[in-house]
Short mmCIF file of C-alpha atoms in Angstrom, two decimals:
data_model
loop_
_atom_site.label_atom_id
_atom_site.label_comp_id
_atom_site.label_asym_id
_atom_site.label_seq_id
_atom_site.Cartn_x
_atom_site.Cartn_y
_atom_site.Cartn_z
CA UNK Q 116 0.00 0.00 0.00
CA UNK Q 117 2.45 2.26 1.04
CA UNK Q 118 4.53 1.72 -2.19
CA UNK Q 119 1.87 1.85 -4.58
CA UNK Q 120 0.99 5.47 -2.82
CA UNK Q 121 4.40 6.72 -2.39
CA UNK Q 122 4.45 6.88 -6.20
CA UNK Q 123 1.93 9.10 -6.45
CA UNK Q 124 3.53 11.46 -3.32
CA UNK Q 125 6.52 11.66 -4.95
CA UNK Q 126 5.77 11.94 -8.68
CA UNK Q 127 2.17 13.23 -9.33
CA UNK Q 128 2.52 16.28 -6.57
CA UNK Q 129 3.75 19.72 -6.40
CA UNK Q 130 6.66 21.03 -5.25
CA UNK Q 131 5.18 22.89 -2.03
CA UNK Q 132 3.08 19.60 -1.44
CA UNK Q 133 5.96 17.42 -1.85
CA UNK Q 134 7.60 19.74 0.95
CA UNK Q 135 4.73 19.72 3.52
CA UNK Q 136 4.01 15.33 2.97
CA UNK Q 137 6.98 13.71 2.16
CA UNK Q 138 9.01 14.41 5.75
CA UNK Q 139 5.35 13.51 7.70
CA UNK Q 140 5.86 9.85 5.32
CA UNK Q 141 9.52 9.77 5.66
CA UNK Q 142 10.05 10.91 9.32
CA UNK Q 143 7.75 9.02 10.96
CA UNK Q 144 8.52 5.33 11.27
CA UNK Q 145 4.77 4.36 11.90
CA UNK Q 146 3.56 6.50 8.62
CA UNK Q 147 1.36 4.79 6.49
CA UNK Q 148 -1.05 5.92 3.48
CA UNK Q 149 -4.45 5.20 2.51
CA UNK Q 150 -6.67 6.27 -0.73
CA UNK Q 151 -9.98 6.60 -0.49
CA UNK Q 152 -12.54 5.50 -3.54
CA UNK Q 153 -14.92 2.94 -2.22
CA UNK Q 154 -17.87 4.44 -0.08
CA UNK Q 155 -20.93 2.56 0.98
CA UNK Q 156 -23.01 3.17 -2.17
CA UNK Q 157 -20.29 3.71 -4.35
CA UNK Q 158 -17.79 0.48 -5.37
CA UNK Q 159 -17.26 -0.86 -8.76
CA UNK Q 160 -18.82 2.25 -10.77
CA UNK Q 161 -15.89 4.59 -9.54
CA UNK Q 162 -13.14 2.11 -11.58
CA UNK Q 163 -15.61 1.51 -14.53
CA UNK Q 164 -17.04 4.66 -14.36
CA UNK Q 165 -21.12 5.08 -13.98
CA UNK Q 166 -22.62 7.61 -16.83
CA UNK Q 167 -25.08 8.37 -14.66
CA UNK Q 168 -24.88 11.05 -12.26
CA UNK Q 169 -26.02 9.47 -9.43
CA UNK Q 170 -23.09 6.50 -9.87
CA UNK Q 171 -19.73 6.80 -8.27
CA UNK Q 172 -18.34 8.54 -5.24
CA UNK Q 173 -20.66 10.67 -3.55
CA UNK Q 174 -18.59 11.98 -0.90
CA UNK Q 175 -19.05 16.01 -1.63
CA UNK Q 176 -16.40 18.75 -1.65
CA UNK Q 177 -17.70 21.84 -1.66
CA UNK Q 178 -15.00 25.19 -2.50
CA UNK Q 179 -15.16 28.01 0.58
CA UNK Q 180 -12.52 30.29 -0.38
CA UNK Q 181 -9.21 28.54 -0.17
CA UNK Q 182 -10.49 25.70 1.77
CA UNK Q 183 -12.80 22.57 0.12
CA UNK Q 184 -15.20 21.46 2.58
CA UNK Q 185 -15.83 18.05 2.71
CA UNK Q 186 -18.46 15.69 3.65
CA UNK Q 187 -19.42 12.13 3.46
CA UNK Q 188 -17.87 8.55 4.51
CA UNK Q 189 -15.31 6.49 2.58
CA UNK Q 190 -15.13 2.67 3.65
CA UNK Q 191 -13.80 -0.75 3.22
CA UNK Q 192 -10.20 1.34 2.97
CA UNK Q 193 -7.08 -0.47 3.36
CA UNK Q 194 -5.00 0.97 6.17
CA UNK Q 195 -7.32 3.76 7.21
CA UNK Q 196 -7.18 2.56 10.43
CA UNK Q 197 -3.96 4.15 10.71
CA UNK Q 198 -2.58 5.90 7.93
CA UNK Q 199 -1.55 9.45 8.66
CA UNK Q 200 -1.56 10.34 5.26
CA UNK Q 201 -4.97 9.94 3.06
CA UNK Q 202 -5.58 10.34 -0.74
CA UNK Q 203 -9.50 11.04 -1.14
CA UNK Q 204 -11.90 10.88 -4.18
CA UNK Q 205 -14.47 13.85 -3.82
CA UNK Q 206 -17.41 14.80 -5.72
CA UNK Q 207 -17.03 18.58 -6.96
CA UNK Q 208 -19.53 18.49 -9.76
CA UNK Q 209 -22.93 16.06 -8.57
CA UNK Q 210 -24.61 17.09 -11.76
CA UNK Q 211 -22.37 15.47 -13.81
CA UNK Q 212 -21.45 11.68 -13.94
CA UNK Q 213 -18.21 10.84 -11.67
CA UNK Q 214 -15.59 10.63 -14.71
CA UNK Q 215 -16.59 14.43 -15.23
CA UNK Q 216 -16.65 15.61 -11.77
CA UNK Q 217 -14.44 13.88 -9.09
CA UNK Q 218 -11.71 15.65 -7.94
CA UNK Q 219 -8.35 13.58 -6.28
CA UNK Q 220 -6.86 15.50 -2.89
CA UNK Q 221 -4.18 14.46 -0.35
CA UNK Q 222 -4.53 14.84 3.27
CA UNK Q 223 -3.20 14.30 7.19
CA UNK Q 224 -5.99 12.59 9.42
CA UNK Q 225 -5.97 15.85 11.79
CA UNK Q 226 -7.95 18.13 9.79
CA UNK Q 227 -10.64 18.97 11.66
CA UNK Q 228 -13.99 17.40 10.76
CA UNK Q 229 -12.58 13.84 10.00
CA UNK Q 230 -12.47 10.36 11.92
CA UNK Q 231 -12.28 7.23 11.85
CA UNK Q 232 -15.21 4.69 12.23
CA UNK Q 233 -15.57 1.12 12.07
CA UNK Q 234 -12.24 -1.03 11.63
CA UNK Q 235 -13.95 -3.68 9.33
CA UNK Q 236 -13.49 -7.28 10.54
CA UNK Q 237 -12.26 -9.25 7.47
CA UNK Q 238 -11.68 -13.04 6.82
CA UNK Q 239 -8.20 -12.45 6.14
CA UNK Q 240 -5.54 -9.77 5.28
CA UNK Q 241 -6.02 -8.36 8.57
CA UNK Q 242 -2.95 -5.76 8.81
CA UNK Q 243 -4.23 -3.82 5.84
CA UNK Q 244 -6.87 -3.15 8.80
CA UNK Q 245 -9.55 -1.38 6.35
CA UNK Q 246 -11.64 1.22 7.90
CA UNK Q 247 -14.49 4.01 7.45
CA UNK Q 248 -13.64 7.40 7.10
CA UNK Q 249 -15.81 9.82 8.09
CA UNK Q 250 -15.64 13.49 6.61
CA UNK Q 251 -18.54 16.04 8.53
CA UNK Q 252 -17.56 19.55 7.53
CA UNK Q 253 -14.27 18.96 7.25
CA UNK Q 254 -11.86 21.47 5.82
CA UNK Q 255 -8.99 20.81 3.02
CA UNK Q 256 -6.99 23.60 2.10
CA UNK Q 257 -7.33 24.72 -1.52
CA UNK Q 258 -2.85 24.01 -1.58
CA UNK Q 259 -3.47 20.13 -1.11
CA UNK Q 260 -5.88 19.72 -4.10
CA UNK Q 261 -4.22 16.76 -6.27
CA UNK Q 262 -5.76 16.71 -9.53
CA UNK Q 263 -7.54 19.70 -11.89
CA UNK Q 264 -11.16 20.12 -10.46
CA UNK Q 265 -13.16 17.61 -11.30
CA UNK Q 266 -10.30 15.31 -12.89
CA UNK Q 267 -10.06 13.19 -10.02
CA UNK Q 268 -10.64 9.78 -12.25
CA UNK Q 269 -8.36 10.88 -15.15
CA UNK Q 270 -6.07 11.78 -12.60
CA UNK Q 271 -5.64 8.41 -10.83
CA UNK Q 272 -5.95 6.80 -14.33
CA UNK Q 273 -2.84 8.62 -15.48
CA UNK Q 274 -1.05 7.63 -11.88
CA UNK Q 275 -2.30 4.24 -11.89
CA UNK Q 276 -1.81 3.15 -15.66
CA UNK Q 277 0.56 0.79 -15.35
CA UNK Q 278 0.03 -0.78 -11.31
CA UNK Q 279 -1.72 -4.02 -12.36
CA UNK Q 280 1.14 -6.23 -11.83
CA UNK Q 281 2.32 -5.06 -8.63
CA UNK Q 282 -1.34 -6.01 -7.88
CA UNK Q 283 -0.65 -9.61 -9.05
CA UNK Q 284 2.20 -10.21 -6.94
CA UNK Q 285 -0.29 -10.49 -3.62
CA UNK Q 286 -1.38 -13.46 -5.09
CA UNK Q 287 1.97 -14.77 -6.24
CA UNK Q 288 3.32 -14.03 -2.55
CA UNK Q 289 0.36 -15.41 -1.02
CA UNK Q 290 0.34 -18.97 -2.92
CA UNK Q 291 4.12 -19.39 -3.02
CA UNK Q 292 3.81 -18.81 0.80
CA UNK Q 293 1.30 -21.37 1.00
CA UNK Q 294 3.11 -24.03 -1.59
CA UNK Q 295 6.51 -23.74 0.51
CA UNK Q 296 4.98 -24.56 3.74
CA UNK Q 297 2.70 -27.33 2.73
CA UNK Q 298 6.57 -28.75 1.00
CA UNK Q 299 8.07 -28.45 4.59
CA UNK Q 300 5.12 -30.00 5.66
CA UNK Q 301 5.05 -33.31 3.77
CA UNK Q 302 8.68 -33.80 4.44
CA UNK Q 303 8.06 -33.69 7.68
CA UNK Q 304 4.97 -35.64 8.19
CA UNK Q 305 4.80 -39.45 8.04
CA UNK Q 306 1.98 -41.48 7.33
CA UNK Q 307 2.53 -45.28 6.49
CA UNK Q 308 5.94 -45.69 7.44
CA UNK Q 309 7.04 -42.98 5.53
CA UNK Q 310 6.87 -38.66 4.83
CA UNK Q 311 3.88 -37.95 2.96
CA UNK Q 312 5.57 -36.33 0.00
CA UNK Q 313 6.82 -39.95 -0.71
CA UNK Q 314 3.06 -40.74 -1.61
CA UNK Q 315 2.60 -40.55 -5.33
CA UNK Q 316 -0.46 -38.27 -5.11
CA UNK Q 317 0.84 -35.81 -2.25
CA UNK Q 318 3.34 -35.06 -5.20
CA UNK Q 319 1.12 -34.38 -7.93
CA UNK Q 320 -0.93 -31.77 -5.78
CA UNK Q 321 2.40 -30.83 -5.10
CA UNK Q 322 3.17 -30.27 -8.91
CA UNK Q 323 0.25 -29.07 -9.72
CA UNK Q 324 0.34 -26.01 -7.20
CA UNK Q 325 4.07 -25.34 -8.22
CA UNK Q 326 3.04 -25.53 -12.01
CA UNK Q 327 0.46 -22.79 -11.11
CA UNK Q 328 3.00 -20.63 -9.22
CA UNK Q 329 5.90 -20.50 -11.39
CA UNK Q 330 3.59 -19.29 -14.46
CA UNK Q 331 1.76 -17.17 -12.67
CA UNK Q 332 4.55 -15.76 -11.34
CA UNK Q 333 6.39 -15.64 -15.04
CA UNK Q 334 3.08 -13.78 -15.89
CA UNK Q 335 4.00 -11.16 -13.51
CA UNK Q 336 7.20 -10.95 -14.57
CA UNK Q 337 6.37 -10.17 -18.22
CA UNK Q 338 4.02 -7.81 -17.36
CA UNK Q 339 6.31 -5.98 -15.06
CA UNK Q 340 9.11 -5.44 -17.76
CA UNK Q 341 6.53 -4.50 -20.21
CA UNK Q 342 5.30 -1.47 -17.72
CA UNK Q 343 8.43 -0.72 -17.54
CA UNK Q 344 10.23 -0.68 -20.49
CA UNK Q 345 7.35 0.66 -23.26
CA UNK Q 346 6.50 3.82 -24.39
CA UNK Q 347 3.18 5.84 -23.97
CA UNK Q 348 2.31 4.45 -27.39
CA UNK Q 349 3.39 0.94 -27.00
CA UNK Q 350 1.76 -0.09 -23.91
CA UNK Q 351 -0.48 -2.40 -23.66
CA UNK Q 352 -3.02 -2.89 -20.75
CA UNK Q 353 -4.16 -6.34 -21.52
CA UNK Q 354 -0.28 -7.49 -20.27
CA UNK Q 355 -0.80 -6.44 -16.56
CA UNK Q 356 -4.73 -7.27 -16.67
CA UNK Q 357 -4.24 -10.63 -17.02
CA UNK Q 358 -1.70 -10.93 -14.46
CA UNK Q 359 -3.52 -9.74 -11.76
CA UNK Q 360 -6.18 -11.82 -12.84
CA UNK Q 361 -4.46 -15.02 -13.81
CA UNK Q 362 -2.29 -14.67 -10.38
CA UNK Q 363 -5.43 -13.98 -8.35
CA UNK Q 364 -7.19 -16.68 -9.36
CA UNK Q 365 -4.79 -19.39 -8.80
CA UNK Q 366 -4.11 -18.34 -5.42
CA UNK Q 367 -7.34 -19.93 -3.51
CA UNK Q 368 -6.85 -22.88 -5.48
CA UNK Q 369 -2.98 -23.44 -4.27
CA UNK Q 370 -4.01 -22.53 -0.93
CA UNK Q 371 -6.75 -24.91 -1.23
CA UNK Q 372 -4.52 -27.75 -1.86
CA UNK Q 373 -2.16 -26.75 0.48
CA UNK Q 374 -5.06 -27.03 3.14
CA UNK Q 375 -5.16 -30.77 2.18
CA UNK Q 376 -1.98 -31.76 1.75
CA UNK Q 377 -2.33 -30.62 5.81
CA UNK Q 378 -4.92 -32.84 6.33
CA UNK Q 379 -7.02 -32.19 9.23
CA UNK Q 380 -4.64 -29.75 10.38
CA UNK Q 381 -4.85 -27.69 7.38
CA UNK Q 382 -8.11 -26.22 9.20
CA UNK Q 383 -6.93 -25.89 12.24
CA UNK Q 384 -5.23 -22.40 13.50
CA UNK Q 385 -2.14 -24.35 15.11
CA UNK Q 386 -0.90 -24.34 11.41
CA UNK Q 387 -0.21 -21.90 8.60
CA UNK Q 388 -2.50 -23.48 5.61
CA UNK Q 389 -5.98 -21.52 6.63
CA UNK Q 390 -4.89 -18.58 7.36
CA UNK Q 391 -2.82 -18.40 3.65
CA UNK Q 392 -6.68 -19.26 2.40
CA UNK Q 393 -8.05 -16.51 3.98
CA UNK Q 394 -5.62 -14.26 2.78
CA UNK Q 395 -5.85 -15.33 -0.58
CA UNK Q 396 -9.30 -14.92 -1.05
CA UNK Q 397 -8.62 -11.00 -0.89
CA UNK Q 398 -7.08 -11.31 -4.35
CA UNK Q 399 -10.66 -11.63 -5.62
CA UNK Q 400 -11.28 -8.13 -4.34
CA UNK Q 401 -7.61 -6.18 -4.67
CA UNK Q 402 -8.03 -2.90 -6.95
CA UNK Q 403 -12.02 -4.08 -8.17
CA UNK Q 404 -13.92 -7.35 -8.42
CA UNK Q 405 -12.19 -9.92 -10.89
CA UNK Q 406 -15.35 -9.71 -12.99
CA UNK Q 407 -14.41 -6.61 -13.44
CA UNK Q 408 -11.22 -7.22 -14.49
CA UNK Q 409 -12.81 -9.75 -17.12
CA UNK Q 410 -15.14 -7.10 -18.48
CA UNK Q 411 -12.32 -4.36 -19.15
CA UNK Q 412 -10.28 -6.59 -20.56
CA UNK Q 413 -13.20 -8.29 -23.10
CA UNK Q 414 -13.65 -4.25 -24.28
CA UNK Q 415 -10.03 -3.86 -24.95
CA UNK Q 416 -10.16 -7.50 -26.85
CA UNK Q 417 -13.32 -5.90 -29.18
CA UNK Q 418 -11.59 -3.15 -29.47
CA UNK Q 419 -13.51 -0.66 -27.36
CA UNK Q 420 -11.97 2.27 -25.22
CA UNK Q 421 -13.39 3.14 -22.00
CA UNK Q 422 -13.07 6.23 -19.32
CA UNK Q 423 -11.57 5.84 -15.82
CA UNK Q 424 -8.78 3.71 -14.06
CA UNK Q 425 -7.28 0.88 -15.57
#
């Protein structure tokens, strides 16, 4: 999270906000960063943008002289239970739909008028320790506006253009985590007179999950170098779509077999295999719904452009 953000602090700022954020990130050793899209009504249609006006973030920011004022609730936010630092998606135009009038601004969580509300419990994932944020009245100076007024979503898609396979690694972590520890596992473990991984079919769940690993993770790979070594003109979305989509999906299902190489313990909390299952079955949900994924990439198949984050 703090990676993925710390690009945008460092490269899609100003000067004088560089200034003010960058020692608050870099001098404190507890500083972490949240961005704030998804709100209660408001999920999917803010990364394929609603055309309706009454789609998207709803979260108002209203200009007062040289402050915005803000109000509304963000949720379901990775780190906000914490972060000292927040990027926020505002609306600044409601009579237009959100691709037209969003506007991106960065933040410290002691302006007055914000707080914190529910820390979500999740299945898994638990340190990203997702929140609410709550905005009543609260004031932003005019100074720490990110984006030009209502270009909040062609902001982030500028910023954002070529993060998909950083979002695929989660899922390569996750499941190589998962594979390596169900290998020490059925070394160690002996059932008939001998370690399980001596048992013909223990290896091919074994193979199986590596097979799904190592091209998942070659995926990544690919897509990596190709964000970073072509030009504006030359890249190509599809490459780091179908990593993060490739790698998510095969996470739950090494993770899965992991769980039964464990056997019985594989459910049980005394051992590592459940908990890599619930933290894989975030990679469903990382940056939008797969689905999602699948229908962005079936328009750039057919050919057809669309507004808002990639």
């Amino acid at each position: 999270q703090n990676w993925k953000l710390a690009k945008m602090l460092c490269h899609f700022t100003t000067g004088e906000q560089r200034a003010e954020f960058l020692p608050r990130y870099m001098d404190v050793d507890t500083s972490t960063m949240a961005i704030g899209m998804t709100e209660p009504q408001a999920g999917t249609d803010n990364i394929m943008p609603a055309t309706n006006v009454d789609g998207g973030a709803q979260l108002s920011a209203v200009r007062q002289g040289d402050n915005w004022i803000l109000n509304g609730k963000k949720h379901f936010i990775a780190c906000a239970a914490m972060s000292n630092i927040n990027f926020i998606v505002a609306r600044t135009n409601p009579n237009v739909p959100v691709n037209e009038g969003a506007t991106m601004f960065i933040m410290t969580d002691e302006i007055p008028g914000f707080r914190r509300g529910v820390v979500h419990g999740k299945l898994g994932a638990r340190l990203l320790m997702n929140a609410e944020m709550i905005y009543e009245n609260a004031e932003v100076p005019e100074k720490w506006r990110l984006s030009e007024v209502d270009g909040g979503l062609p902001y982030m898609a500028r910023v954002f253009s070529r993060h998909s396979p950083t979002t695929a690694t989660f899922g390569v972590g996750i499941a190589r985590a998962a594979f390596e520890d169900a290998m020490t596992y059925a070394r160690e473990r002996v059932q008939g007179g001998r370690p399980i991984i001596e048992h013909a079919r223990i290896r091919e769940i074994l193979a199986d999950m590596y097979v799904s690993i190592t091209v998942a993770r070659d995926t990544v790979w690919h897509a990596a170098w190709h964000a970073d070594t072509a030009g504006d003109d030359e890249y190509d979305h599809k490459q780091g779509m179908r990593a993060a989509l490739f790698a998510s999906e095969i996470a739950p299902q090494v993770c899965t077999r992991a769980m039964n190489i464990f056997g019985g313990n594989g459910y049980m909390d005394t051992h590592p295999a459940e908990r890599h299952l619930r933290d894989a079955m975030m990679c469903y949900h990382i940056d939008g719904l797969n689905d999602t994924t699948r229908l962005k990439l079936g328009r750039l198949l057919a050919g057809e452009a669309f507004a808002g984050a990639l």
